[in-house]
Tab-separated table of C-alpha atoms in Angstrom:
chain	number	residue	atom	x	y	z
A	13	UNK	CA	89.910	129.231	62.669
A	14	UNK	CA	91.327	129.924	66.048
A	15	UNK	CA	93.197	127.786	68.762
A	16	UNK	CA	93.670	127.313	71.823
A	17	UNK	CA	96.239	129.993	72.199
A	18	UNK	CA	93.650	132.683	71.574
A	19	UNK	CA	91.953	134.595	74.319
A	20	UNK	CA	88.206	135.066	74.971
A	21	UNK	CA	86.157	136.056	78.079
A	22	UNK	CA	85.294	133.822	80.800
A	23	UNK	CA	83.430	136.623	83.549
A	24	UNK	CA	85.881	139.272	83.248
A	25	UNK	CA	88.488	136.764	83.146
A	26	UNK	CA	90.326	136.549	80.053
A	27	UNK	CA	91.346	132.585	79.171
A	28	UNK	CA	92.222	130.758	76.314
A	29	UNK	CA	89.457	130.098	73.885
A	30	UNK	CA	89.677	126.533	74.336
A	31	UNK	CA	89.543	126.705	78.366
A	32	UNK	CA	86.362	128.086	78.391
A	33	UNK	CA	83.626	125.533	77.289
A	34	UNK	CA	85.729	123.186	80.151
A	35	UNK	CA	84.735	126.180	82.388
A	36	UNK	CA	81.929	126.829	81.674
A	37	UNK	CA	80.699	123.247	82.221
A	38	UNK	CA	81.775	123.389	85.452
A	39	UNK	CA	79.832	126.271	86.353
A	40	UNK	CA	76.567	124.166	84.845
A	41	UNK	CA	77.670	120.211	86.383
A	42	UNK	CA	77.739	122.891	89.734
A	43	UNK	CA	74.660	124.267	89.946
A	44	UNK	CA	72.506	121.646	87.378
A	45	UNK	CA	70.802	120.047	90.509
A	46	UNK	CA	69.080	123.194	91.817
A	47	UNK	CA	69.050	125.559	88.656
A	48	UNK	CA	65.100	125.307	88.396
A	49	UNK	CA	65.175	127.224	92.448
A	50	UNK	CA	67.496	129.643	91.539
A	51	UNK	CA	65.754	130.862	88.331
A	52	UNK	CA	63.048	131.186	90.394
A	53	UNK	CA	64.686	133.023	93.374
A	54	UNK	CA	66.879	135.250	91.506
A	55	UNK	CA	64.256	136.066	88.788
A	56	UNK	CA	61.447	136.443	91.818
A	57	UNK	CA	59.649	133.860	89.262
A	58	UNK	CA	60.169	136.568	85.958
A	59	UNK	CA	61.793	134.388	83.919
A	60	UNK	CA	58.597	132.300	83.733
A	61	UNK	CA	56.834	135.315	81.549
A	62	UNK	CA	60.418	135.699	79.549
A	63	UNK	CA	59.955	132.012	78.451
A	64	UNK	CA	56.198	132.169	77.909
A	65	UNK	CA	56.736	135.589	75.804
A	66	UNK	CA	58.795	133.742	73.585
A	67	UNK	CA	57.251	130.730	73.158
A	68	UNK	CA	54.319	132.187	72.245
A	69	UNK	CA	56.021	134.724	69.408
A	70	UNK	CA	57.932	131.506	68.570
A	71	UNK	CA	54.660	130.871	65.768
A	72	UNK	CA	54.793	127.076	66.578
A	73	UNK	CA	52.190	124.999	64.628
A	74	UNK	CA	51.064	121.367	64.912
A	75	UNK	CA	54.161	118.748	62.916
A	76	UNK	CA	56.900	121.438	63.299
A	77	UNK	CA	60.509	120.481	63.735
A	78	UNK	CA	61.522	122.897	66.703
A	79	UNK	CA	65.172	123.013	68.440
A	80	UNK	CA	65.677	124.353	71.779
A	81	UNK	CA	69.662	124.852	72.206
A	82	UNK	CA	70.953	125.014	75.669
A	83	UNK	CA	67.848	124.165	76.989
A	84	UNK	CA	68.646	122.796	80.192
A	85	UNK	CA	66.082	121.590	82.420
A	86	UNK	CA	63.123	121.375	79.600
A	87	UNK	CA	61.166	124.480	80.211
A	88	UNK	CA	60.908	125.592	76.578
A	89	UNK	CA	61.290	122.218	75.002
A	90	UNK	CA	58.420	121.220	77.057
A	91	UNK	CA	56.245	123.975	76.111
A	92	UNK	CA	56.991	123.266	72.466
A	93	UNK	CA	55.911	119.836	72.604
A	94	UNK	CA	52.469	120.732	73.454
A	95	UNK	CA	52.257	123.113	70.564
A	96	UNK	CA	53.801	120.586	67.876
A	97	UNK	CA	51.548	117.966	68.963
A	98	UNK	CA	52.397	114.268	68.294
A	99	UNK	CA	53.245	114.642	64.639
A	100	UNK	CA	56.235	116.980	65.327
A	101	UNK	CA	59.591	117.049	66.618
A	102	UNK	CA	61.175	118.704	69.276
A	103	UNK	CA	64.889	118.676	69.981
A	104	UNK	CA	66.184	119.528	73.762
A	105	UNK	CA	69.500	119.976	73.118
A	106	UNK	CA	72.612	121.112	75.779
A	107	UNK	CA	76.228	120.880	75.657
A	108	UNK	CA	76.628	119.808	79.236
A	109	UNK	CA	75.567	116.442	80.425
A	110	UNK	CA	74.593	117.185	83.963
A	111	UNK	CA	72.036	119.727	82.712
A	112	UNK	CA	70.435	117.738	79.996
A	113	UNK	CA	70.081	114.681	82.354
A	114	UNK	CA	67.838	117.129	84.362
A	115	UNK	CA	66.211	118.276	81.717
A	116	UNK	CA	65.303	114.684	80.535
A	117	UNK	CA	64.077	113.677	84.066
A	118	UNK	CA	62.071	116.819	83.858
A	119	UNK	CA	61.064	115.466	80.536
A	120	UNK	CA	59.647	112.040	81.942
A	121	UNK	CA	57.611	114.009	85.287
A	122	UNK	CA	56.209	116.156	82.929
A	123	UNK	CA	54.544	113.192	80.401
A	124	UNK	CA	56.484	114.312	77.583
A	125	UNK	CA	59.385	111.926	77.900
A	126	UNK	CA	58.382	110.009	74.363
A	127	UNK	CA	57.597	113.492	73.120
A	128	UNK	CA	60.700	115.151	73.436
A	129	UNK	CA	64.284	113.945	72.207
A	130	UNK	CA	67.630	114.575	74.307
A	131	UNK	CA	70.853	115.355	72.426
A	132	UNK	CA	74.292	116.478	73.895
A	133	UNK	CA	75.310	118.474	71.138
A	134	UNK	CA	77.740	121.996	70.778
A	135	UNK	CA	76.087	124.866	69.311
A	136	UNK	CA	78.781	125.761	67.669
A	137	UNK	CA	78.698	122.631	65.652
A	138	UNK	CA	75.201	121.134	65.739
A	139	UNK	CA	75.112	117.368	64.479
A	140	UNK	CA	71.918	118.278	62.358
A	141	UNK	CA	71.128	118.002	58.528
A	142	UNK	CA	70.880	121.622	56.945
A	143	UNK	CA	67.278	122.862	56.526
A	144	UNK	CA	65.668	120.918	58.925
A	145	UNK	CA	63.913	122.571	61.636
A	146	UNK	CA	60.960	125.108	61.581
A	147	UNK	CA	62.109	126.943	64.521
A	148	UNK	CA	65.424	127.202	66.756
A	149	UNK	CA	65.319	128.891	69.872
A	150	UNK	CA	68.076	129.211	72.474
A	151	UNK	CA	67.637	130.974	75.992
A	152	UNK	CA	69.706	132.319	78.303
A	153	UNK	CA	72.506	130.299	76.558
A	154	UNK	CA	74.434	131.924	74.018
A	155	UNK	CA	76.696	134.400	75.969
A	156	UNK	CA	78.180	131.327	77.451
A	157	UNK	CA	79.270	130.047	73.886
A	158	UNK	CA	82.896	130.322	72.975
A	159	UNK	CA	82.221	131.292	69.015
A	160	UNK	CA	78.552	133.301	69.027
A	161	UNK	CA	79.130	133.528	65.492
A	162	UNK	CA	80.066	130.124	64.653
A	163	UNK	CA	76.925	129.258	66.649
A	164	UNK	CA	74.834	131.609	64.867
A	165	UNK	CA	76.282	130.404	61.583
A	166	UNK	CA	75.295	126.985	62.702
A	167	UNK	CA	71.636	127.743	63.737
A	168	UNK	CA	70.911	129.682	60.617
A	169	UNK	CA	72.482	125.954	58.647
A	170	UNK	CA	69.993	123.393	60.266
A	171	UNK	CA	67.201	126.178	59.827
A	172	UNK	CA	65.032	125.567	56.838
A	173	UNK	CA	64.426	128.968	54.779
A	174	UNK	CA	61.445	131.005	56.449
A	175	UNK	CA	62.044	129.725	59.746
A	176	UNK	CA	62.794	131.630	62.617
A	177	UNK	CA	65.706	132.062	65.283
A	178	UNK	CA	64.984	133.182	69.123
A	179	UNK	CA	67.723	134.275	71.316
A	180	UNK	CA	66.281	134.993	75.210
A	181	UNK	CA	69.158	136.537	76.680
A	182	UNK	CA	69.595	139.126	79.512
A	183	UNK	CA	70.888	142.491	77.962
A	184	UNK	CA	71.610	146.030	78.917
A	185	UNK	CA	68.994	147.690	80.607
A	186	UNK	CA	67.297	150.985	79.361
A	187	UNK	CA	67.405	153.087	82.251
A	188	UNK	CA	70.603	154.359	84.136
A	189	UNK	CA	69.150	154.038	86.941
A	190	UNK	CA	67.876	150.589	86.352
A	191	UNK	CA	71.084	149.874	85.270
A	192	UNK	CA	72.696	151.006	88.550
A	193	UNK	CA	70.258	149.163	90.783
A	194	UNK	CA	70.844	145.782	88.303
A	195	UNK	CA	74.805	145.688	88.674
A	196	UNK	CA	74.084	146.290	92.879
A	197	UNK	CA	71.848	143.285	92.985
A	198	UNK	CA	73.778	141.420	90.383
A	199	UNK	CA	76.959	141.665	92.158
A	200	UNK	CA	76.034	141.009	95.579
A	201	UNK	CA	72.854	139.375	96.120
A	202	UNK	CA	73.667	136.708	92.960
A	203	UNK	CA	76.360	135.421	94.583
A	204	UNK	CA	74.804	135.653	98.396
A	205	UNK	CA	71.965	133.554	96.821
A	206	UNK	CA	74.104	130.919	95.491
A	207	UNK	CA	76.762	130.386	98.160
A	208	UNK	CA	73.267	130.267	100.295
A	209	UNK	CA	71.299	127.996	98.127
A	210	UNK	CA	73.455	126.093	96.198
A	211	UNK	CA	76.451	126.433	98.415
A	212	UNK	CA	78.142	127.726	95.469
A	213	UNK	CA	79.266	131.220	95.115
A	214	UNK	CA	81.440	131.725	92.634
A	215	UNK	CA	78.987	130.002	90.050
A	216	UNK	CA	76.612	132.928	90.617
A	217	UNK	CA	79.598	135.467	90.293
A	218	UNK	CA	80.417	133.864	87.112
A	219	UNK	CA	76.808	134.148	85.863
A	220	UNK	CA	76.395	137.859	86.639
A	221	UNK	CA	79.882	138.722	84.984
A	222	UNK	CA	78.818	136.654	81.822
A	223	UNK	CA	75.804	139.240	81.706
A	224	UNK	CA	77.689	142.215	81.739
A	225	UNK	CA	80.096	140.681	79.128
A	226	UNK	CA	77.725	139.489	76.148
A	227	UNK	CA	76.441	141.959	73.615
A	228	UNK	CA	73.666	144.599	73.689
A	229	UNK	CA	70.738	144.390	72.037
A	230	UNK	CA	71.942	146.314	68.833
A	231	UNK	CA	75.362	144.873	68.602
A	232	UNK	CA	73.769	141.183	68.755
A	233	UNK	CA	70.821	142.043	66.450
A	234	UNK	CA	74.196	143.268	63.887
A	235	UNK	CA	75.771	139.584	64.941
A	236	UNK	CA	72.776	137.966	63.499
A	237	UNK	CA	72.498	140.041	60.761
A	238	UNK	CA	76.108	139.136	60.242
A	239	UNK	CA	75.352	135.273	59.936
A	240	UNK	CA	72.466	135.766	57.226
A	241	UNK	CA	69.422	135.891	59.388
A	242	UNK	CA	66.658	138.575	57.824
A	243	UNK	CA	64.373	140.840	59.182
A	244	UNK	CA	66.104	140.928	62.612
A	245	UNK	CA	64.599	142.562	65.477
A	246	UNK	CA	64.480	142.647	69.626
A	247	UNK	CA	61.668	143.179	72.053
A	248	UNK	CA	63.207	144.335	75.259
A	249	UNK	CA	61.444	142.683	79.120
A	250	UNK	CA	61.811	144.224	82.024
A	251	UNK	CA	63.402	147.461	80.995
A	252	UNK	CA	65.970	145.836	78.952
A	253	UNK	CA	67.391	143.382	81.577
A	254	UNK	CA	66.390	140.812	79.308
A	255	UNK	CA	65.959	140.773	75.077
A	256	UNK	CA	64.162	138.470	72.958
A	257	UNK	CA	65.990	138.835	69.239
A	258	UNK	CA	63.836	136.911	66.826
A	259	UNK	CA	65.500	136.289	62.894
A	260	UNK	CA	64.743	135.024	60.008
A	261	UNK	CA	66.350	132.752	57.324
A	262	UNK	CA	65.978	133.616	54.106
């Protein structure tokens, strides 16, 4: 088990491993108030088909048990409470409290307040009974976990066997030249953007460094592998800038 006195990345910053969840919670009490605008600005409205892509590969049927890790303001979770219907469950779950209080307001304008259940809960340790949900889905959330494989680990325990993991997460694009016109926009109109819109710069600098950081598509699908999930594969979007890994447990 490590401590605190071991490293990990935090951007290209290297910080203790127990300084980083603290850090990284700043970044997301910053920018939880106008996160939903700045999807939609930096993504030019993208991430809207990422989400819908894997919802709908997701396989969600009427009474399933469905938990949406780091799921922010609600735009999965809410998606997967019309497809459970009102004899399932469906979990919004986020580490940081600023972010899942949107998400739960988001919840309650949406109709889906009684539908949907909030918990503040660490991936790396979910407070869930083993084999209980159907599907477990986390997007655009796990390269800002400490432990990604004490997190996998843990969504592979509450899974029940069959069901199925998603990870949306931005990746490594295809294309060199892709990749060269990503990094330009990444690091300089991200944080433009966010100093402009959210008054908060260095949020957005974080956000593009934590990108460039997490694994690529193979490595991750390995990770999963790793932590006992079957029949692992990825469907790149948008040239690779973003991957939707999908696992099973057996």
């Amino acid at each position: 088990m490590a401590n605190d006195n071991d490293t990990t990345h935090f951007g290209f910053q290297d910080v203790p491993k127990g300084e980083k969840a603290r850090r990284v919670a700043d970044v997301f009490h910053s920018v939880a108030a106008r996160y939903d605008v700045m999807n939609d600005l930096m993504s030019f409205g993208i991430h809207r088909f990422w989400k819908f892509f894997t919802t709908e590969l997701a396989g969600v049927r009427s009474g399933a048990r469905v938990l949406d890790i780091a799921g922010g303001t609600g735009d999965l979770a809410a998606r997967f409470a019309r497809q459970v219907g009102s004899e399932g469950e469906v979990v919004l779950a986020d580490i940081n409290a600023s972010m899942l209080r949107v998400g739960r307001d988001r919840m309650v304008d949406r109709g889906l307040g009684h539908r949907v259940r909030c918990v503040q809960a660490n991936a790396e340790c979910l407070p869930f009974p083993d084999d209980h949900f159907d599907v477990v889905s986390i997007a655009f959330g796990l390269r800002n976990v400490t432990d990604k494989d004490s997190a996998l680990a843990s969504m592979q325990r509450v899974l029940k066997p069959g069901g199925r993991l998603l990870v949306l997460e931005f990746s490594k694009p295809r294309s060199e030249l892709l990749s060269k016109a990503y990094d330009l926009y990444s690091f300089r109109a991200l944080p433009f953007m966010g100093r402009l819109v959210a008054d908060d710069a260095d949020s957005y600098r974080y956000l593009a460094e934590s990108i460039r950081m997490h694994p690529d598509q193979d490595t991750l699908r390995d990770m999963m592998l790793q932590a006992g999930f079957d029949r692992v594969k990825y469907h790149n979007l948008t040239g690779g800038i973003v991957a939707l890994h999908i696992g099973y447990k057996g």
